[in-house]
Each structure stands twice: as C-alpha cells, then as structure tokens.
Coordinates of N, CA and C in Angstrom, one line a residue:
M1 N -59.1 101.4 -14.9 CA -59.5 100.0 -15.1 C -60.1 99.5 -13.8
A2 N -61.3 98.9 -13.9 CA -62.0 98.4 -12.7 C -61.3 97.3 -12.1
T3 N -61.3 97.3 -10.8 CA -60.7 96.2 -10.0 C -61.5 94.9 -10.2
P4 N -60.9 93.8 -10.5 CA -61.7 92.6 -10.6 C -62.2 92.1 -9.3
H5 N -63.3 91.3 -9.3 CA -63.8 90.7 -8.0 C -63.0 89.4 -7.8
P6 N -62.9 89.0 -6.5 CA -62.2 87.7 -6.3 C -63.1 86.6 -6.9
A7 N -62.4 85.6 -7.4 CA -63.2 84.4 -7.9 C -63.8 83.6 -6.7
L8 N -63.1 83.7 -5.6 CA -63.6 83.0 -4.4 C -63.4 83.9 -3.2
F9 N -64.5 84.1 -2.4 CA -64.4 85.0 -1.3 C -65.2 84.4 -0.1
L10 N -64.5 84.0 0.9 CA -65.1 83.5 2.2 C -65.2 84.7 3.1
S11 N -66.4 85.1 3.6 CA -66.6 86.2 4.5 C -67.1 85.7 5.8
R12 N -66.3 85.9 6.8 CA -66.7 85.6 8.2 C -67.4 84.2 8.3
V13 N -66.7 83.2 7.7 CA -67.3 81.9 7.7 C -67.1 81.1 9.0
E14 N -68.2 80.6 9.5 CA -68.2 79.7 10.7 C -68.6 78.3 10.3
R15 N -68.0 77.4 11.0 CA -68.3 76.0 10.8 C -68.1 75.2 12.1
R16 N -69.1 74.5 12.6 CA -69.0 73.8 13.8 C -69.7 72.4 13.7
Y17 N -69.2 71.5 14.5 CA -69.8 70.2 14.5 C -70.2 69.8 16.0
I18 N -71.3 69.1 16.0 CA -71.8 68.6 17.3 C -71.3 67.1 17.5
Q19 N -70.6 66.9 18.6 CA -70.2 65.5 19.0 C -70.7 65.2 20.4
G20 N -71.8 64.5 20.5 CA -72.3 64.2 21.8 C -72.8 65.5 22.4
D21 N -72.3 65.8 23.6 CA -72.7 67.0 24.3 C -71.7 68.2 24.0
A22 N -70.7 67.9 23.2 CA -69.7 68.9 22.9 C -69.9 69.6 21.5
T23 N -69.6 70.8 21.4 CA -69.6 71.5 20.1 C -68.1 71.9 19.7
L24 N -67.7 71.4 18.5 CA -66.4 71.7 18.1 C -66.4 72.9 17.1
E25 N -65.8 74.0 17.5 CA -65.8 75.2 16.7 C -64.6 75.1 15.8
I26 N -64.8 74.8 14.5 CA -63.7 74.6 13.6 C -63.3 75.9 12.9
L27 N -64.2 76.6 12.3 CA -64.0 77.9 11.7 C -64.8 79.0 12.5
R28 N -64.1 80.1 12.8 CA -64.7 81.0 13.7 C -64.7 82.4 13.1
G29 N -65.2 82.6 11.9 CA -65.2 83.8 11.2 C -64.0 84.0 10.3
A30 N -63.8 82.9 9.5 CA -62.7 82.9 8.5 C -63.0 83.7 7.3
D31 N -61.9 84.5 6.9 CA -62.0 85.3 5.7 C -60.9 84.9 4.8
L32 N -61.3 84.8 3.5 CA -60.3 84.5 2.5 C -60.8 85.0 1.1
A33 N -60.0 85.8 0.4 CA -60.3 86.2 -0.9 C -59.2 85.7 -1.9
V34 N -59.6 85.0 -3.0 CA -58.6 84.5 -3.9 C -59.0 85.1 -5.3
W35 N -58.0 85.6 -6.0 CA -58.2 86.4 -7.2 C -58.0 85.5 -8.4
P36 N -58.5 85.9 -9.6 CA -58.2 85.1 -10.8 C -56.7 85.1 -11.1
G37 N -56.2 83.9 -11.3 CA -54.8 83.7 -11.6 C -53.9 83.6 -10.4
E38 N -54.5 83.7 -9.2 CA -53.7 83.6 -8.0 C -53.7 82.2 -7.4
I39 N -52.6 81.8 -6.9 CA -52.4 80.5 -6.3 C -52.1 80.7 -4.8
V40 N -52.9 80.2 -3.9 CA -52.8 80.3 -2.5 C -52.5 78.9 -1.9
A41 N -51.4 78.9 -1.1 CA -51.0 77.6 -0.4 C -51.7 77.7 0.9
L42 N -52.4 76.6 1.3 CA -53.0 76.4 2.6 C -52.2 75.4 3.3
I43 N -51.5 75.8 4.4 CA -50.6 75.0 5.1 C -51.1 74.9 6.6
A44 N -51.6 73.8 7.0 CA -52.2 73.7 8.3 C -52.1 72.2 8.8
P45 N -51.8 72.1 10.1 CA -51.7 70.7 10.7 C -53.0 70.0 10.6
S46 N -53.0 68.7 10.7 CA -54.3 67.9 10.7 C -55.1 68.3 11.9
G47 N -56.4 68.4 11.8 CA -57.2 68.8 12.9 C -57.5 70.2 13.1
T48 N -56.9 71.1 12.2 CA -57.1 72.5 12.4 C -58.3 73.1 11.5
G49 N -58.8 72.2 10.6 CA -59.9 72.7 9.8 C -59.6 72.8 8.3
K50 N -58.5 72.3 7.9 CA -58.1 72.4 6.5 C -59.1 71.8 5.5
S51 N -59.5 70.6 5.8 CA -60.5 69.9 4.9 C -61.8 70.6 5.0
T52 N -62.2 71.0 6.3 CA -63.5 71.7 6.4 C -63.5 73.0 5.6
L53 N -62.4 73.7 5.6 CA -62.3 74.9 4.8 C -62.5 74.6 3.3
L54 N -61.8 73.6 2.8 CA -61.9 73.3 1.4 C -63.3 72.8 1.1
H55 N -63.9 72.0 1.9 CA -65.2 71.5 1.7 C -66.3 72.7 1.7
T56 N -66.1 73.6 2.6 CA -67.0 74.8 2.6 C -66.8 75.7 1.4
A57 N -65.5 75.9 1.1 CA -65.3 76.7 -0.1 C -65.8 76.1 -1.4
G58 N -65.8 74.8 -1.4 CA -66.2 74.0 -2.6 C -67.7 73.7 -2.6
L59 N -68.4 74.3 -1.6 CA -69.9 74.1 -1.5 C -70.3 72.6 -1.3
L60 N -69.4 71.9 -0.7 CA -69.7 70.5 -0.3 C -70.3 70.5 1.1
E61 N -70.0 71.5 1.9 CA -70.6 71.7 3.2 C -71.1 73.1 3.3
R62 N -72.2 73.3 4.0 CA -72.8 74.6 4.2 C -72.3 75.2 5.5
P63 N -71.8 76.5 5.4 CA -71.3 77.1 6.7 C -72.5 77.4 7.7
D64 N -72.1 77.4 8.9 CA -73.0 77.8 10.0 C -73.2 79.3 10.2
G65 N -72.3 80.0 9.6 CA -72.4 81.5 9.6 C -71.5 82.0 8.5
G66 N -71.7 83.3 8.2 CA -71.0 83.9 7.1 C -71.5 83.6 5.7
E67 N -70.7 83.9 4.7 CA -71.0 83.7 3.4 C -69.9 83.3 2.5
V68 N -70.2 82.4 1.5 CA -69.2 82.0 0.5 C -69.6 82.5 -0.8
Y69 N -68.8 83.3 -1.4 CA -69.1 83.9 -2.8 C -68.2 83.1 -3.8
V70 N -68.8 82.6 -4.8 CA -68.1 82.0 -5.9 C -68.5 82.8 -7.2
A71 N -67.5 83.4 -7.8 CA -67.7 84.2 -9.0 C -68.7 85.4 -8.6
S72 N -68.5 85.9 -7.4 CA -69.3 87.0 -6.9 C -70.7 86.7 -6.5
Q73 N -71.1 85.4 -6.6 CA -72.4 85.0 -6.3 C -72.5 84.4 -4.9
P74 N -73.3 84.9 -4.0 CA -73.5 84.4 -2.7 C -74.1 83.0 -2.8
T75 N -73.7 82.1 -2.0 CA -74.1 80.7 -2.1 C -74.9 80.1 -1.0
V76 N -74.8 80.7 0.2 CA -75.4 80.1 1.4 C -76.9 79.9 1.3
A77 N -77.6 80.8 0.6 CA -79.1 80.7 0.5 C -79.5 79.8 -0.6
L78 N -78.6 79.3 -1.5 CA -78.9 78.4 -2.6 C -79.4 77.1 -2.1
D79 N -80.4 76.5 -2.8 CA -80.8 75.1 -2.4 C -79.8 74.1 -2.9
D80 N -80.0 72.9 -2.6 CA -79.0 71.9 -3.0 C -78.8 71.8 -4.5
G81 N -79.8 71.9 -5.2 CA -79.7 71.9 -6.7 C -78.9 73.0 -7.2
G82 N -79.1 74.2 -6.7 CA -78.4 75.4 -7.1 C -76.9 75.3 -6.7
R83 N -76.6 74.8 -5.6 CA -75.2 74.6 -5.1 C -74.5 73.6 -6.0
T84 N -75.2 72.5 -6.4 CA -74.6 71.5 -7.3 C -74.3 72.0 -8.6
R85 N -75.3 72.8 -9.2 CA -75.1 73.4 -10.5 C -73.9 74.4 -10.5
L86 N -73.8 75.2 -9.5 CA -72.7 76.2 -9.4 C -71.4 75.4 -9.2
R87 N -71.4 74.4 -8.4 CA -70.1 73.6 -8.1 C -69.7 72.9 -9.4
R88 N -70.6 72.4 -10.2 CA -70.3 71.7 -11.4 C -69.7 72.7 -12.5
L89 N -70.2 73.9 -12.5 CA -69.7 74.9 -13.5 C -68.5 75.7 -13.1
E90 N -68.4 76.0 -11.8 CA -67.4 77.0 -11.4 C -66.3 76.5 -10.5
I91 N -66.3 75.2 -10.1 CA -65.3 74.7 -9.1 C -64.8 73.4 -9.6
G92 N -63.5 73.3 -9.6 CA -62.8 72.0 -9.9 C -62.1 71.5 -8.6
F93 N -62.0 70.2 -8.5 CA -61.4 69.6 -7.3 C -60.3 68.6 -7.7
V94 N -59.2 68.7 -7.0 CA -58.1 67.7 -7.2 C -57.8 67.1 -5.8
Y95 N -57.8 65.8 -5.7 CA -57.5 65.2 -4.4 C -56.1 64.5 -4.4
Q96 N -55.8 64.0 -3.2 CA -54.5 63.3 -3.1 C -54.4 62.1 -4.0
F97 N -55.5 61.4 -4.0 CA -55.7 60.2 -4.9 C -56.5 60.6 -6.1
H98 N -56.1 60.1 -7.2 CA -56.7 60.6 -8.5 C -58.2 60.3 -8.7
H99 N -58.7 59.2 -8.2 CA -60.1 58.8 -8.3 C -60.5 58.7 -9.8
L100 N -59.6 58.3 -10.7 CA -60.0 58.1 -12.1 C -60.8 56.8 -12.3
L101 N -61.7 56.8 -13.3 CA -62.5 55.7 -13.6 C -61.6 54.7 -14.3
A102 N -61.5 53.5 -13.7 CA -60.5 52.5 -14.2 C -60.8 52.0 -15.6
D103 N -62.1 51.9 -16.0 CA -62.4 51.3 -17.3 C -62.5 52.3 -18.4
F104 N -62.1 53.5 -18.2 CA -62.1 54.6 -19.2 C -60.7 55.1 -19.4
S105 N -60.5 55.5 -20.7 CA -59.2 56.0 -21.0 C -59.0 57.4 -20.4
A106 N -57.7 57.9 -20.5 CA -57.4 59.2 -20.0 C -58.4 60.3 -20.6
Q107 N -58.5 60.2 -21.9 CA -59.4 61.2 -22.6 C -60.8 61.0 -22.2
E108 N -61.3 59.8 -22.0 CA -62.7 59.6 -21.6 C -62.9 60.1 -20.2
N109 N -62.0 60.0 -19.3 CA -62.1 60.5 -18.0 C -62.3 62.0 -18.0
V110 N -61.7 62.7 -18.9 CA -61.8 64.1 -19.0 C -63.0 64.5 -19.8
V111 N -63.5 63.7 -20.7 CA -64.7 64.0 -21.5 C -66.0 63.9 -20.6
L112 N -66.0 62.9 -19.7 CA -67.3 62.6 -18.9 C -67.8 63.9 -18.2
P113 N -67.1 64.6 -17.4 CA -67.7 65.8 -16.8 C -68.2 66.8 -17.8
Q114 N -67.7 66.9 -18.9 CA -68.2 67.8 -19.9 C -69.5 67.3 -20.5
L115 N -69.6 66.0 -20.7 CA -70.9 65.5 -21.2 C -72.0 65.7 -20.2
I116 N -71.6 65.6 -18.9 CA -72.6 65.8 -17.8 C -73.1 67.2 -17.8
R117 N -72.1 68.2 -18.2 CA -72.5 69.6 -18.3 C -73.4 69.8 -19.5
G118 N -73.3 69.0 -20.5 CA -74.1 69.1 -21.7 C -73.4 69.5 -23.0
L119 N -72.1 69.4 -22.9 CA -71.3 69.7 -24.2 C -71.5 68.5 -25.1
P120 N -71.5 68.8 -26.4 CA -71.5 67.8 -27.4 C -70.2 66.9 -27.3
R121 N -70.3 65.6 -27.6 CA -69.2 64.7 -27.4 C -68.0 65.2 -28.2
R122 N -68.2 65.6 -29.5 CA -67.0 66.0 -30.3 C -66.3 67.2 -29.7
E123 N -67.0 68.2 -29.2 CA -66.4 69.3 -28.5 C -65.7 68.9 -27.2
A124 N -66.3 68.0 -26.5 CA -65.7 67.5 -25.2 C -64.4 66.7 -25.5
E125 N -64.4 65.9 -26.6 CA -63.2 65.2 -26.9 C -62.1 66.1 -27.4
R126 N -62.4 67.2 -28.1 CA -61.4 68.1 -28.6 C -60.8 68.8 -27.4
R127 N -61.6 69.3 -26.5 CA -61.1 70.0 -25.3 C -60.3 69.1 -24.4
A128 N -60.7 67.8 -24.3 CA -60.0 66.9 -23.4 C -58.6 66.7 -24.1
G129 N -58.6 66.5 -25.4 CA -57.3 66.3 -26.0 C -56.4 67.5 -25.9
E130 N -56.9 68.7 -26.0 CA -56.1 69.9 -25.8 C -55.5 70.0 -24.4
L131 N -56.4 69.7 -23.4 CA -55.9 69.8 -22.0 C -54.9 68.8 -21.7
L132 N -55.1 67.6 -22.1 CA -54.1 66.5 -21.8 C -52.8 66.8 -22.6
S133 N -52.9 67.3 -23.8 CA -51.7 67.6 -24.5 C -50.9 68.8 -23.8
F134 N -51.6 69.8 -23.3 CA -51.0 70.9 -22.5 C -50.2 70.3 -21.3
L135 N -50.8 69.3 -20.7 CA -50.2 68.7 -19.5 C -49.2 67.6 -19.9
G136 N -48.8 67.5 -21.2 CA -47.8 66.5 -21.6 C -48.2 65.1 -21.8
L137 N -49.5 64.9 -22.0 CA -50.1 63.6 -22.1 C -50.7 63.3 -23.5
G138 N -50.3 64.1 -24.5 CA -50.8 64.0 -25.8 C -50.7 62.6 -26.4
E139 N -49.7 61.8 -26.0 CA -49.5 60.5 -26.6 C -50.1 59.4 -25.7
R140 N -50.8 59.8 -24.6 CA -51.4 58.9 -23.7 C -52.9 59.0 -23.6
L141 N -53.5 59.6 -24.6 CA -55.0 59.9 -24.5 C -55.8 58.6 -24.4
H142 N -55.4 57.5 -25.0 CA -56.2 56.3 -25.0 C -55.7 55.3 -24.1
H143 N -54.8 55.6 -23.2 CA -54.4 54.7 -22.1 C -55.3 54.8 -20.9
R144 N -55.6 53.6 -20.4 CA -56.4 53.6 -19.1 C -55.5 53.9 -17.9
P145 N -56.1 54.2 -16.8 CA -55.3 54.6 -15.6 C -54.2 53.6 -15.2
A146 N -54.5 52.3 -15.3 CA -53.6 51.2 -14.9 C -52.3 51.2 -15.8
E147 N -52.5 51.8 -17.0 CA -51.4 51.9 -18.0 C -50.5 53.2 -17.8
L148 N -50.9 54.0 -16.9 CA -50.3 55.3 -16.7 C -49.5 55.3 -15.4
S149 N -48.4 56.1 -15.3 CA -47.7 56.2 -14.0 C -48.5 57.1 -13.1
G150 N -48.0 57.1 -11.8 CA -48.7 57.9 -10.8 C -48.8 59.4 -11.2
G151 N -47.7 59.9 -11.7 CA -47.7 61.3 -12.1 C -48.6 61.6 -13.2
E152 N -48.7 60.6 -14.2 CA -49.6 60.8 -15.3 C -51.0 60.7 -14.9
Q153 N -51.3 59.8 -14.0 CA -52.7 59.7 -13.5 C -53.2 61.0 -12.8
Q154 N -52.3 61.6 -12.0 CA -52.6 62.8 -11.4 C -52.8 64.0 -12.3
R155 N -52.0 64.0 -13.4 CA -52.2 65.0 -14.4 C -53.5 64.8 -15.1
V156 N -54.0 63.6 -15.3 CA -55.3 63.4 -15.9 C -56.4 63.9 -14.9
A157 N -56.2 63.7 -13.6 CA -57.1 64.2 -12.7 C -57.2 65.7 -12.7
I158 N -56.0 66.4 -12.9 CA -56.0 67.8 -13.0 C -56.8 68.3 -14.2
A159 N -56.6 67.6 -15.4 CA -57.3 68.0 -16.6 C -58.8 67.8 -16.4
R160 N -59.2 66.7 -15.7 CA -60.6 66.5 -15.5 C -61.2 67.6 -14.6
A161 N -60.4 68.1 -13.6 CA -60.9 69.1 -12.7 C -61.2 70.4 -13.4
V162 N -60.4 70.7 -14.5 CA -60.6 72.0 -15.1 C -61.3 71.8 -16.5
A163 N -61.8 70.6 -16.8 CA -62.4 70.4 -18.1 C -63.6 71.3 -18.4
N164 N -64.3 71.7 -17.4 CA -65.5 72.5 -17.6 C -65.2 74.0 -17.4
A165 N -63.9 74.4 -17.5 CA -63.4 75.8 -17.4 C -64.0 76.4 -16.1
P166 N -63.7 75.9 -14.9 CA -64.2 76.5 -13.7 C -63.4 77.8 -13.4
R167 N -63.9 78.6 -12.5 CA -63.1 79.8 -12.1 C -62.3 79.5 -10.8
V168 N -62.6 78.4 -10.1 CA -61.9 78.1 -8.9 C -61.4 76.7 -8.9
L169 N -60.2 76.5 -8.5 CA -59.6 75.1 -8.3 C -59.2 74.9 -6.9
L170 N -59.7 73.8 -6.3 CA -59.4 73.5 -4.9 C -58.7 72.1 -4.9
A171 N -57.5 72.1 -4.3 CA -56.7 70.9 -4.4 C -56.2 70.5 -3.0
D172 N -56.4 69.3 -2.6 CA -56.0 68.8 -1.3 C -54.9 67.8 -1.4
E173 N -53.7 68.3 -1.1 CA -52.4 67.5 -1.2 C -52.3 66.8 -2.6
P174 N -52.4 67.6 -3.7 CA -52.5 66.9 -5.0 C -51.2 66.2 -5.4
T175 N -50.1 66.4 -4.7 CA -48.9 65.6 -5.0 C -48.4 64.8 -3.8
G176 N -49.3 64.6 -2.9 CA -49.0 63.9 -1.6 C -48.6 62.4 -1.8
N177 N -49.1 61.8 -2.9 CA -48.8 60.4 -3.1 C -47.6 60.2 -4.1
L178 N -46.9 61.2 -4.5 CA -45.9 61.1 -5.5 C -44.5 61.3 -4.9
D179 N -43.5 60.7 -5.6 CA -42.2 60.9 -5.2 C -41.8 62.4 -5.5
P180 N -40.7 62.9 -4.9 CA -40.4 64.3 -5.0 C -40.2 64.8 -6.5
K181 N -39.5 64.0 -7.3 CA -39.3 64.4 -8.7 C -40.6 64.5 -9.4
T182 N -41.4 63.5 -9.3 CA -42.7 63.5 -10.0 C -43.6 64.6 -9.4
A183 N -43.6 64.8 -8.1 CA -44.4 65.8 -7.5 C -44.0 67.2 -8.1
D184 N -42.8 67.4 -8.3 CA -42.3 68.7 -8.8 C -42.8 68.9 -10.2
H185 N -42.8 67.8 -11.0 CA -43.2 67.9 -12.4 C -44.7 68.2 -12.5
V186 N -45.5 67.4 -11.7 CA -46.9 67.6 -11.7 C -47.3 69.0 -11.2
F187 N -46.6 69.4 -10.2 CA -46.9 70.8 -9.6 C -46.6 71.9 -10.7
S188 N -45.5 71.7 -11.4 CA -45.1 72.7 -12.4 C -46.2 72.7 -13.5
T189 N -46.8 71.6 -13.9 CA -47.8 71.6 -14.9 C -49.1 72.2 -14.4
L190 N -49.4 72.0 -13.1 CA -50.5 72.5 -12.4 C -50.4 74.1 -12.4
I191 N -49.3 74.6 -12.0 CA -49.1 76.0 -12.0 C -49.3 76.6 -13.4
A192 N -48.7 76.0 -14.4 CA -48.8 76.5 -15.8 C -50.2 76.5 -16.2
L193 N -51.0 75.5 -15.8 CA -52.4 75.5 -16.2 C -53.2 76.6 -15.5
V194 N -52.9 76.8 -14.2 CA -53.6 77.8 -13.5 C -53.4 79.2 -14.1
R195 N -52.1 79.4 -14.4 CA -51.7 80.7 -15.0 C -52.4 80.9 -16.3
A196 N -52.3 79.9 -17.2 CA -52.9 80.0 -18.5 C -54.4 80.2 -18.5
S197 N -55.1 79.6 -17.5 CA -56.5 79.6 -17.4 C -57.1 80.7 -16.6
R198 N -56.2 81.4 -15.9 CA -56.6 82.5 -14.9 C -57.6 81.9 -13.8
L199 N -57.3 80.7 -13.4 CA -58.0 80.1 -12.3 C -57.6 80.8 -11.0
A200 N -58.5 80.8 -10.0 CA -58.1 81.1 -8.6 C -58.0 79.7 -7.9
A201 N -56.8 79.5 -7.4 CA -56.5 78.2 -6.8 C -56.1 78.2 -5.3
V202 N -56.7 77.3 -4.6 CA -56.3 77.1 -3.2 C -55.8 75.7 -3.1
I203 N -54.5 75.5 -2.7 CA -53.8 74.2 -2.7 C -53.3 73.9 -1.3
A204 N -54.0 72.9 -0.7 CA -53.5 72.5 0.6 C -52.3 71.6 0.4
T205 N -51.3 71.8 1.2 CA -50.0 71.0 1.1 C -49.2 71.1 2.3
H206 N -48.5 70.0 2.6 CA -47.5 70.1 3.6 C -46.1 70.3 3.1
N207 N -46.0 70.4 1.8 CA -44.7 70.5 1.1 C -44.3 72.0 1.1
L208 N -43.4 72.4 1.9 CA -43.0 73.8 2.0 C -42.3 74.3 0.8
D209 N -41.6 73.4 0.1 CA -40.9 73.8 -1.1 C -41.9 74.2 -2.2
L210 N -42.9 73.4 -2.3 CA -44.0 73.7 -3.3 C -44.7 74.9 -2.9
A211 N -45.0 75.0 -1.6 CA -45.8 76.2 -1.1 C -45.0 77.5 -1.4
A212 N -43.7 77.5 -1.3 CA -42.9 78.7 -1.6 C -43.0 79.1 -3.0
R213 N -43.5 78.3 -3.9 CA -43.6 78.7 -5.3 C -45.0 79.2 -5.6
M214 N -45.9 79.3 -4.6 CA -47.2 79.9 -4.8 C -47.2 81.4 -4.5
D215 N -48.2 82.1 -4.8 CA -48.3 83.5 -4.6 C -48.2 83.9 -3.1
R216 N -48.9 83.2 -2.3 CA -48.9 83.5 -0.9 C -49.3 82.2 -0.1
C217 N -49.0 82.2 1.2 CA -49.3 81.1 2.0 C -50.2 81.6 3.2
V218 N -51.2 80.7 3.5 CA -52.0 81.0 4.7 C -52.1 79.8 5.5
T219 N -52.5 80.0 6.8 CA -52.8 78.8 7.7 C -54.1 79.1 8.4
I220 N -54.5 78.1 9.2 CA -55.7 78.3 10.1 C -55.2 78.3 11.5
R221 N -55.5 79.4 12.2 CA -55.1 79.5 13.6 C -56.3 79.9 14.4
D222 N -56.7 79.1 15.4 CA -57.9 79.4 16.2 C -59.1 79.6 15.4
G223 N -59.3 78.9 14.3 CA -60.5 79.0 13.4 C -60.5 80.2 12.5
I224 N -59.4 80.9 12.4 CA -59.3 82.1 11.5 C -58.2 81.8 10.5
I225 N -58.3 82.3 9.3 CA -57.3 82.2 8.3 C -56.3 83.4 8.4
V226 N -55.1 83.1 8.6 CA -54.1 84.1 8.8 C -52.9 83.9 7.8
P227 N -52.2 85.0 7.5 CA -51.0 84.8 6.6 C -49.9 84.0 7.3
L228 N -49.2 83.2 6.6 CA -48.1 82.4 7.1 C -46.8 83.0 6.7
D229 N -46.1 83.6 7.6 CA -44.8 84.2 7.3 C -43.7 83.2 7.0

C-alpha cells in the first residue's frame, strides 16, 4: 500500500519582518508535515511565531524562503488568485472569536462559503444541516448567533470552516474564549469531526490538557518547529 502524502508540508520555511533598521527573523527553516486525520497541537509563547506559522501555512502570508505544500501542491510560486482559490478549497480556519455574520442564521453562516465556491443552494443547505447536526446543533439551524451560546457559536464556526471539505484545518486558540466545560465539549466535537473527515489539523492552544488529547505536540524554538516532550 502506497504511503499517503502529507496534507500540509512546510519545508525549510523562512519568514522575516523589517522594522525600521532591524530585521526580525521569525521562522528560520521551519519544517512540519501533517498527515490526513492527524491533529497536531502547536504550543508556543506569544512572540515566538505561532501566528506567523499559521498564517504562512494557511497561505495568508508568503514565506521569504522554503516551500509550503498543500495537498502536495507547491504554493510559493502561485499568484494571489491561485493562492486564494487553493485556500478557499483546501484550507479551513477557526479563530478564537467565531466571527459569525450576525444577521444570518447558523445554517446560513455555513451555507455562504459553499455558495461562494459555486455549490447549488440546495446542496449547500443539505451539507450545512448535516454538519451542524453532527456537531449537535440540529435543532439550532435557524437561530442567529445572538441566540446561541458561546460554545454553540464556536461549533457553527467549526462547521463553516469545514463546509467546503478542505484537507487542512488551522485553528488558533479555538476554545480560548470558553469556560473549561464548554471548551472540553467544543474540542471533543472538533476532534470527532477531524477524525470523521480525515482532515489534517494544526491547533494552536495554551491548554495543555487539550493538547495532550492530540496526536502530537510541537513548539517553535529559535524559529524552528521542534517536538514538545
């Protein structure tokens, strides 16, 4: 049986910023491979490059060196349109704050990215309903964000992130705004969804209890990604 390729592969990635006369070296040849169905915890203090790594992996920033492969496709040489198309199809994002559209229902928030992709509305509504039901929100489809609890809002955000069946999920402190009990519930549904969908997930968190439930933990040290023992 052939060995599958990683869904996300960062190879010798460099990222630096110019501030006045100073150059800040954030990533200095970072390597990371994430396989389908694998959940990697990224645990790193503020200022070490966690957000830079997620933004580079998610094609929101272009690296200064190295290559980012998404579904085995090199991305550095793509123009902005190509990067946007690949990001829309293959990468889902979940942030600490849900960023749901307040005037739309839970289902409509999950339908919209599918319509942007070009799916027929009926198919998008069916898939949104299935995703939200899987996440325990089958009876909340037509509620607007203000009518949902914090945990319910974040589960809608997770459903929206995977609505277009991406191969990669990037999450930045997805339970950071939730109380411990709610965070545990949201994280459990996130893990179940990743496993069922065979997503490759990188989840940045400061919660060591949640990190321990992932497949492996990494950190950023001197601009390089290293295992966290």
